[in-house]
Amino acid sequence: MLISSACICALVHTSNGLLECSPEDLSILGFTFKIPFPWKQQILSSKSIELHFYFPKERVSLFLDPHEYTLQIEKQNAYNMLIRLETSSSSYRQHAHELILQITQYTDMRSHMDMAEISSHLVGYPSDAESVFASSIREQMDNWLSAIHPDASWNQISANTALSFMNPALLNAYLHLPAQIFPEPYSSFSHPLMQHIKVLYFGSMICPHLVPDADILLRAFRKALCENLHPVLTLPPVTPGNFDRITDIIGHLLGNLPSRQEISINDWGLLSYIQANFPDAEIELGPLLNRVPRDVRIAYLHRPAACSSLHADFWIHALNEMGIRRASAQCHEQTETPLDLPFSLFLPFYHMNSALQCTLRNAVLFGNRGAESDNTQNCTFPCKSYAFLYPSFLHMIGKYNTLWGFDGNSLSNGSYVQSLMGNSCDRIVLQLF
């Protein structure tokens, strides 16, 4: 049976360490997997194989010793080869049979049930509640923000507050307001965070089209500096077609501002470019580069929260080697171990998925969010007027080119936020649309 790599994972123990392989077809006798050609000798002389079966409600692991399996090359070319593993392990046969049975049942359900019904059947997802929607993004936002009631534990939080002006309209409004006055929805947002505003984020962490022109950003930076506020340039992932515009913006800003400006980066290529051309810039590793599963529906899987990539010691060491001293995290409705380096905590929205091939633009222009657009360099900004709305109980919205989750608990429960901050978070980034 052909399977997804999300169903089973194979880790081959070799004399040089672990090699991860993705089984492609599965039977009770074994499976095949494809490897790069240079791995050949390490795989064929493996010391053991570790298998992880991912069932809907649990993960089952087992080890195969060398005497329990055989490896045979079925196909090969100059780049890779297909290897077949056969095993005598009764535990393997049991778990493989169960996985094949569950995949077969799932395939059968797909033929006569929609995804909500399947999720209800498998993990208890409340599909009946999917019929309740807000009528507009304004109503949705009003419902979410009006339900926020900060408790007394917020008085114990001493971090600086940053406001994010990701929407170009917010930035333009800010430029025309008196000093220390901020545009809606921040001006009417009553919360202890609003008493500690020290930082402003200008730009966009998700979409290159939402990054304003350099002269507008320069005016915003200068206004913030005059107000004794610390401005941060926020930059998104970029495509080759956007690269020149974004790097021109960086050069114009950093060439006309004092040294050591802070930039929040969400693209590894831009990080390399800035470090090579503007070594005095202070880099914050943006939220999109802190990899961790984030989805409002994860709770229905009944699995513990996964640690992010930035919790790995080798990764922290690599960031130090690159000169990065600040990172980012996002509230996402699950308790997570704080990071071990200074970081900014973004709330109450967290990104679940971002796409430079904008699904909102495709839906508005072509009636199909999965359409392949022939021109993504020019944008008519349908996100000014449109958004994807989802059932109210999901706390989810499709805004700009991103699917966002809303963690309302993060603005009410100060103790929850303190647990995410630990001892190294010194900045909370409030991000309202």
Short mmCIF file of C-alpha atoms in Angstrom, two decimals, residues 36-398:
data_model
loop_
_atom_site.label_atom_id
_atom_site.label_comp_id
_atom_site.label_asym_id
_atom_site.label_seq_id
_atom_site.Cartn_x
_atom_site.Cartn_y
_atom_site.Cartn_z
CA PRO A 36 20.46 9.42 -1.88
CA PHE A 37 23.15 7.37 -3.59
CA PRO A 38 25.96 8.44 -1.16
CA TRP A 39 24.04 6.83 1.72
CA LYS A 40 24.35 3.35 0.20
CA GLN A 41 27.15 1.88 2.33
CA GLN A 42 25.89 3.38 5.59
CA ILE A 43 22.38 2.02 5.04
CA LEU A 44 23.44 -1.46 3.94
CA SER A 45 25.75 -1.80 6.95
CA SER A 46 23.20 -0.36 9.42
CA LYS A 47 23.32 -1.37 13.08
CA SER A 48 19.55 -1.19 13.70
CA ILE A 49 16.41 0.52 12.42
CA GLU A 50 14.01 2.53 14.55
CA LEU A 51 10.40 2.72 13.32
CA HIS A 52 7.66 5.12 14.42
CA PHE A 53 4.04 4.39 13.45
CA TYR A 54 1.74 7.41 13.70
CA PHE A 55 -1.82 6.41 14.50
CA PRO A 56 -4.59 9.00 14.99
CA LYS A 57 -4.39 8.87 18.79
CA GLU A 58 -0.86 7.66 19.50
CA ARG A 59 2.64 7.02 18.23
CA VAL A 60 4.06 3.49 18.47
CA SER A 61 7.82 2.90 18.25
CA LEU A 62 9.89 -0.24 17.80
CA PHE A 63 13.48 -1.23 17.03
CA LEU A 64 14.56 -3.82 14.49
CA ASP A 65 17.91 -5.51 15.14
CA PRO A 66 20.06 -6.49 12.11
CA HIS A 67 19.13 -10.18 12.45
CA GLU A 68 15.43 -9.23 12.10
CA TYR A 69 15.61 -7.61 8.65
CA THR A 70 17.23 -7.81 5.23
CA LEU A 71 17.92 -4.96 2.80
CA GLN A 72 17.92 -5.30 -0.97
CA ILE A 73 18.46 -2.70 -3.69
CA GLU A 74 15.53 -2.75 -6.11
CA LYS A 75 16.34 0.25 -8.35
CA GLN A 76 19.11 2.81 -8.60
CA ASN A 77 20.35 5.66 -10.74
CA ALA A 78 23.09 8.27 -10.48
CA TYR A 79 21.23 10.16 -7.75
CA ASN A 80 19.22 7.78 -5.59
CA MET A 81 18.20 4.21 -5.05
CA LEU A 82 15.12 2.33 -3.90
CA ILE A 83 15.75 -0.17 -1.12
CA ARG A 84 13.38 -2.88 0.06
CA LEU A 85 13.35 -3.90 3.70
CA GLU A 86 11.84 -7.25 4.70
CA THR A 87 11.51 -8.27 8.33
CA SER A 88 10.60 -11.28 10.44
CA SER A 89 9.49 -9.12 13.39
CA SER A 90 6.05 -10.06 14.70
CA SER A 91 5.72 -6.60 16.33
CA TYR A 92 6.29 -4.99 12.96
CA ARG A 93 3.66 -7.20 11.32
CA GLN A 94 1.14 -6.28 14.03
CA HIS A 95 1.66 -2.53 13.73
CA ALA A 96 1.88 -2.57 9.93
CA HIS A 97 -1.36 -4.54 9.73
CA GLU A 98 -3.09 -2.04 12.04
CA LEU A 99 -1.78 0.94 10.06
CA ILE A 100 -2.88 -0.58 6.74
CA LEU A 101 -6.31 -1.28 8.22
CA GLN A 102 -6.69 2.29 9.48
CA ILE A 103 -5.52 3.78 6.18
CA THR A 104 -7.99 1.56 4.32
CA GLN A 105 -10.81 2.67 6.62
CA TYR A 106 -9.81 6.30 6.16
CA THR A 107 -9.75 5.91 2.37
CA ASP A 108 -13.22 4.39 2.50
CA MET A 109 -14.50 7.29 4.65
CA ARG A 110 -13.09 9.79 2.16
CA SER A 111 -15.31 8.28 -0.53
CA HIS A 112 -18.57 9.14 1.24
CA MET A 113 -17.80 11.65 4.04
CA ASP A 114 -16.44 15.21 4.07
CA MET A 115 -13.40 16.13 6.13
CA ALA A 116 -15.42 17.55 9.04
CA GLU A 117 -17.37 14.29 9.39
CA ILE A 118 -14.17 12.26 9.21
CA SER A 119 -12.53 14.41 11.88
CA SER A 120 -15.60 14.05 14.07
CA HIS A 121 -15.43 10.29 13.71
CA LEU A 122 -11.69 10.00 14.33
CA VAL A 123 -10.84 12.62 16.97
CA GLY A 124 -14.13 14.06 18.22
CA TYR A 125 -14.00 17.27 16.19
CA PRO A 126 -17.34 19.13 16.71
CA SER A 127 -18.43 19.28 13.08
CA ASP A 128 -21.96 20.40 14.03
CA ALA A 129 -20.55 23.73 15.25
CA GLU A 130 -19.19 24.56 11.80
CA SER A 131 -22.45 26.26 10.81
CA VAL A 132 -21.93 29.24 13.18
CA PHE A 133 -19.97 32.09 11.56
CA ALA A 134 -19.43 35.77 12.22
CA SER A 135 -20.95 37.88 9.44
CA SER A 136 -17.79 39.93 8.81
CA ILE A 137 -14.20 40.34 9.88
CA ARG A 138 -15.22 43.41 11.91
CA GLU A 139 -17.79 41.38 13.85
CA GLN A 140 -15.27 38.57 14.33
CA MET A 141 -12.63 40.95 15.69
CA ASP A 142 -15.16 42.71 17.94
CA ASN A 143 -16.25 39.37 19.38
CA TRP A 144 -12.69 38.28 20.08
CA LEU A 145 -11.43 41.55 21.55
CA SER A 146 -14.53 42.17 23.69
CA ALA A 147 -14.02 38.77 25.35
CA ILE A 148 -10.56 39.80 26.65
CA HIS A 149 -10.48 40.49 30.40
CA PRO A 150 -6.91 40.84 31.75
CA ASP A 151 -6.52 39.41 35.23
CA ALA A 152 -4.44 40.77 38.12
CA SER A 153 -1.38 38.69 37.22
CA TRP A 154 -0.71 41.10 34.34
CA ASN A 155 0.53 43.57 36.95
CA GLN A 156 3.54 41.28 37.52
CA ILE A 157 4.70 41.46 33.88
CA SER A 158 7.42 44.04 33.32
CA ALA A 159 8.38 43.46 29.67
CA ASN A 160 8.35 46.28 27.12
CA THR A 161 5.40 46.40 24.75
CA ALA A 162 5.76 46.65 20.99
CA LEU A 163 2.95 47.52 18.59
CA SER A 164 2.96 45.92 15.16
CA PHE A 165 1.83 48.02 12.19
CA MET A 166 1.65 45.18 9.66
CA ASN A 167 -1.31 46.72 7.83
CA PRO A 168 -0.05 49.62 5.60
CA ALA A 169 -3.20 51.58 6.49
CA LEU A 170 -2.16 51.53 10.17
CA LEU A 171 1.26 52.91 9.28
CA ASN A 172 -0.21 55.70 7.18
CA ALA A 173 -2.61 56.59 9.98
CA TYR A 174 0.25 56.64 12.49
CA LEU A 175 2.19 59.12 10.34
CA HIS A 176 -0.67 61.64 10.50
CA LEU A 177 -1.36 61.40 14.24
CA PRO A 178 0.12 63.53 17.03
CA ALA A 179 3.07 62.17 19.02
CA GLN A 180 2.34 59.17 21.27
CA ILE A 181 -1.11 58.70 19.72
CA PHE A 182 -1.69 55.41 17.95
CA PRO A 183 -4.27 54.44 15.33
CA GLU A 184 -7.22 52.11 15.79
CA PRO A 185 -7.59 49.42 16.96
CA TYR A 186 -4.73 50.22 19.38
CA SER A 187 -6.07 53.61 20.52
CA SER A 188 -9.25 52.11 21.99
CA PHE A 189 -7.66 48.89 23.22
CA SER A 190 -7.71 48.95 27.02
CA HIS A 191 -5.09 46.60 28.41
CA PRO A 192 -2.09 46.77 30.81
CA LEU A 193 0.20 46.23 27.82
CA MET A 194 -0.70 49.68 26.51
CA GLN A 195 1.03 51.27 29.52
CA HIS A 196 4.49 50.03 28.51
CA ILE A 197 4.82 50.87 24.79
CA LYS A 198 8.50 51.24 23.93
CA VAL A 199 8.82 49.63 20.48
CA LEU A 200 7.06 49.90 17.10
CA TYR A 201 7.29 47.30 14.32
CA PHE A 202 6.99 48.66 10.77
CA GLY A 203 6.72 46.49 7.66
CA SER A 204 5.37 42.96 7.32
CA MET A 205 6.55 39.55 8.45
CA ILE A 206 4.35 37.66 5.98
CA CYS A 207 3.98 39.36 2.58
CA PRO A 208 6.48 41.40 0.51
CA HIS A 209 3.63 43.39 -1.07
CA LEU A 210 2.66 44.70 2.38
CA VAL A 211 6.08 46.25 3.00
CA PRO A 212 5.63 50.02 2.41
CA ASP A 213 7.95 52.04 0.18
CA ALA A 214 11.26 53.16 1.64
CA ASP A 215 10.34 56.86 1.97
CA ILE A 216 7.21 56.00 4.00
CA LEU A 217 9.18 53.69 6.26
CA LEU A 218 11.88 56.32 6.73
CA ARG A 219 9.28 58.87 7.84
CA ALA A 220 7.83 56.33 10.28
CA PHE A 221 11.26 55.50 11.72
CA ARG A 222 12.12 59.16 12.22
CA LYS A 223 8.74 59.89 13.85
CA ALA A 224 9.20 56.95 16.25
CA LEU A 225 12.72 58.06 17.15
CA CYS A 226 11.46 61.59 17.86
CA GLU A 227 8.89 60.05 20.21
CA ASN A 228 11.64 58.13 22.05
CA LEU A 229 10.30 54.85 20.68
CA HIS A 230 12.47 52.06 19.30
CA PRO A 231 11.55 51.26 15.64
CA VAL A 232 12.04 47.79 14.17
CA LEU A 233 11.92 46.99 10.47
CA THR A 234 9.95 43.76 9.89
CA LEU A 235 10.65 41.84 6.68
CA PRO A 236 8.85 38.81 5.20
CA PRO A 237 9.95 35.85 3.11
CA VAL A 238 10.74 37.06 -0.41
CA THR A 239 10.77 35.60 -3.90
CA PRO A 240 13.44 36.42 -6.50
CA GLY A 241 11.02 38.90 -8.06
CA ASN A 242 10.68 40.83 -4.77
CA PHE A 243 14.31 40.63 -3.69
CA ASP A 244 15.60 43.80 -5.37
CA ARG A 245 12.77 45.97 -4.01
CA ILE A 246 13.23 44.69 -0.46
CA THR A 247 17.01 45.09 -0.52
CA ASP A 248 16.62 48.60 -1.95
CA ILE A 249 14.35 49.44 1.00
CA ILE A 250 16.93 48.05 3.44
CA GLY A 251 19.72 50.08 1.83
CA HIS A 252 17.70 53.30 1.77
CA LEU A 253 16.67 52.98 5.43
CA LEU A 254 20.00 51.94 6.87
CA GLY A 255 21.81 54.54 4.80
CA ASN A 256 19.71 57.36 6.28
CA LEU A 257 19.36 56.28 9.91
CA PRO A 258 21.74 55.93 12.87
CA SER A 259 23.73 52.71 13.03
CA ARG A 260 22.61 49.51 14.74
CA GLN A 261 19.02 49.57 13.54
CA GLU A 262 17.02 46.48 14.47
CA ILE A 263 15.54 44.28 11.74
CA SER A 264 13.18 41.34 12.30
CA ILE A 265 13.97 38.77 9.59
CA ASN A 266 11.73 35.95 8.33
CA ASP A 267 13.87 34.87 5.37
CA TRP A 268 17.27 33.13 5.54
CA GLY A 269 18.41 34.69 2.27
CA LEU A 270 17.73 38.21 3.56
CA LEU A 271 19.60 37.34 6.75
CA SER A 272 22.71 36.44 4.76
CA TYR A 273 22.36 39.57 2.62
CA ILE A 274 22.05 41.91 5.61
CA GLN A 275 24.91 40.33 7.51
CA ALA A 276 27.15 40.64 4.45
CA ASN A 277 26.20 44.23 3.56
CA PHE A 278 25.08 45.82 6.85
CA PRO A 279 27.01 44.07 9.65
CA ASP A 280 26.03 46.79 12.17
CA ALA A 281 22.33 45.90 11.92
CA GLU A 282 20.86 44.13 14.93
CA ILE A 283 18.96 41.02 13.87
CA GLU A 284 15.86 39.55 15.45
CA LEU A 285 15.00 36.10 14.14
CA GLY A 286 11.35 36.54 13.18
CA PRO A 287 8.40 34.33 14.20
CA LEU A 288 8.19 32.48 10.88
CA LEU A 289 11.71 31.08 11.39
CA ASN A 290 10.80 29.54 14.76
CA ARG A 291 9.37 26.27 13.54
CA VAL A 292 6.70 24.55 15.64
CA PRO A 293 3.30 23.01 14.75
CA ARG A 294 0.65 25.72 15.21
CA ASP A 295 -2.99 25.06 14.44
CA VAL A 296 -6.20 25.79 16.32
CA ARG A 297 -7.27 22.20 15.61
CA ILE A 298 -4.25 20.55 17.28
CA ALA A 299 -6.17 20.36 20.55
CA TYR A 300 -8.50 17.77 19.01
CA LEU A 301 -5.54 15.45 18.42
CA HIS A 302 -4.95 15.24 22.20
CA ARG A 303 -1.18 15.41 21.80
CA PRO A 304 1.28 17.30 24.01
CA ALA A 305 2.78 20.51 22.66
CA ALA A 306 5.89 20.05 20.55
CA CYS A 307 9.07 21.99 21.29
CA SER A 308 10.14 24.48 18.65
CA SER A 309 13.33 24.27 16.62
CA LEU A 310 14.86 26.98 18.79
CA HIS A 311 14.88 24.65 21.81
CA ALA A 312 17.63 22.49 20.30
CA ASP A 313 21.07 23.17 21.77
CA PHE A 314 22.85 22.84 18.43
CA TRP A 315 20.46 25.39 16.91
CA ILE A 316 21.07 27.93 19.68
CA HIS A 317 24.81 27.42 19.14
CA ALA A 318 24.39 27.98 15.39
CA LEU A 319 22.47 31.22 15.99
CA ASN A 320 25.23 32.45 18.29
CA GLU A 321 27.77 31.66 15.59
CA MET A 322 25.70 33.76 13.16
CA GLY A 323 25.65 36.67 15.59
CA ILE A 324 21.91 36.45 16.30
CA ARG A 325 21.12 37.45 19.87
CA ARG A 326 17.31 37.78 19.73
CA ALA A 327 14.59 35.41 18.55
CA SER A 328 10.78 35.36 18.45
CA ALA A 329 7.98 33.13 19.69
CA GLN A 330 4.20 33.19 19.34
CA CYS A 331 1.38 32.36 21.74
CA HIS A 332 -0.54 29.49 20.22
CA GLU A 333 -2.91 28.08 22.83
CA GLN A 334 -0.38 25.56 24.14
CA THR A 335 2.06 25.86 27.02
CA GLU A 336 5.61 25.81 25.70
CA THR A 337 9.03 25.91 27.34
CA PRO A 338 10.53 29.43 27.13
CA LEU A 339 13.51 30.00 24.86
CA ASP A 340 17.05 30.16 26.25
CA LEU A 341 17.97 33.47 24.59
CA PRO A 342 16.37 36.95 24.64
CA PHE A 343 13.17 36.86 22.61
CA SER A 344 10.02 38.72 21.64
CA LEU A 345 6.65 37.11 22.31
CA PHE A 346 3.97 37.84 19.69
CA LEU A 347 0.30 37.76 20.66
CA PRO A 348 -2.66 37.31 20.41
CA PHE A 349 -2.54 36.05 16.79
CA TYR A 350 -0.22 33.31 15.60
CA HIS A 351 0.47 32.27 12.05
CA MET A 352 -0.56 28.74 11.09
CA ASN A 353 0.38 28.93 7.43
CA SER A 354 1.66 31.62 5.06
CA ALA A 355 1.82 31.37 1.27
CA LEU A 356 3.64 33.70 -1.12
CA GLN A 357 1.24 32.27 -3.74
CA CYS A 358 -1.56 34.13 -1.96
CA THR A 359 -4.67 31.98 -1.57
CA LEU A 360 -6.86 35.01 -0.77
CA ARG A 361 -5.80 36.77 -3.97
CA ASN A 362 -6.39 33.59 -5.97
CA ALA A 363 -9.87 33.15 -4.47
CA VAL A 364 -10.88 36.76 -5.24
CA LEU A 365 -9.42 36.91 -8.75
CA PHE A 366 -9.91 33.33 -9.96
CA GLY A 367 -12.57 31.85 -7.66
CA ASN A 368 -10.13 29.16 -6.54
CA ARG A 369 -7.72 29.61 -3.65
CA GLY A 370 -5.47 26.90 -5.12
CA ALA A 371 -5.22 28.50 -8.57
CA GLU A 372 -1.77 29.05 -10.06
CA SER A 373 -1.38 32.77 -10.66
CA ASP A 374 0.65 33.79 -13.71
CA ASN A 375 1.74 37.10 -12.16
CA THR A 376 2.49 37.43 -8.47
CA GLN A 377 4.79 40.45 -8.75
CA ASN A 378 1.95 42.96 -8.98
CA CYS A 379 -0.82 42.89 -6.41
CA THR A 380 -4.18 44.65 -6.33
CA PHE A 381 -4.39 44.16 -2.52
CA PRO A 382 -7.70 42.27 -2.23
CA CYS A 383 -6.76 41.84 1.45
CA LYS A 384 -7.93 45.43 2.00
CA SER A 385 -11.51 44.27 1.48
CA TYR A 386 -11.58 40.50 1.83
CA ALA A 387 -10.72 37.79 4.34
CA PHE A 388 -11.51 34.11 4.86
CA LEU A 389 -13.94 33.58 7.74
CA TYR A 390 -14.13 30.28 9.60
CA PRO A 391 -16.57 28.79 12.13
CA SER A 392 -16.61 30.90 15.27
CA PHE A 393 -15.52 28.13 17.65
CA LEU A 394 -12.24 27.63 15.75
CA HIS A 395 -10.78 31.08 16.57
CA MET A 396 -9.23 31.21 13.11
CA ILE A 397 -9.15 33.72 10.26
CA GLY A 398 -7.58 33.98 6.82
#
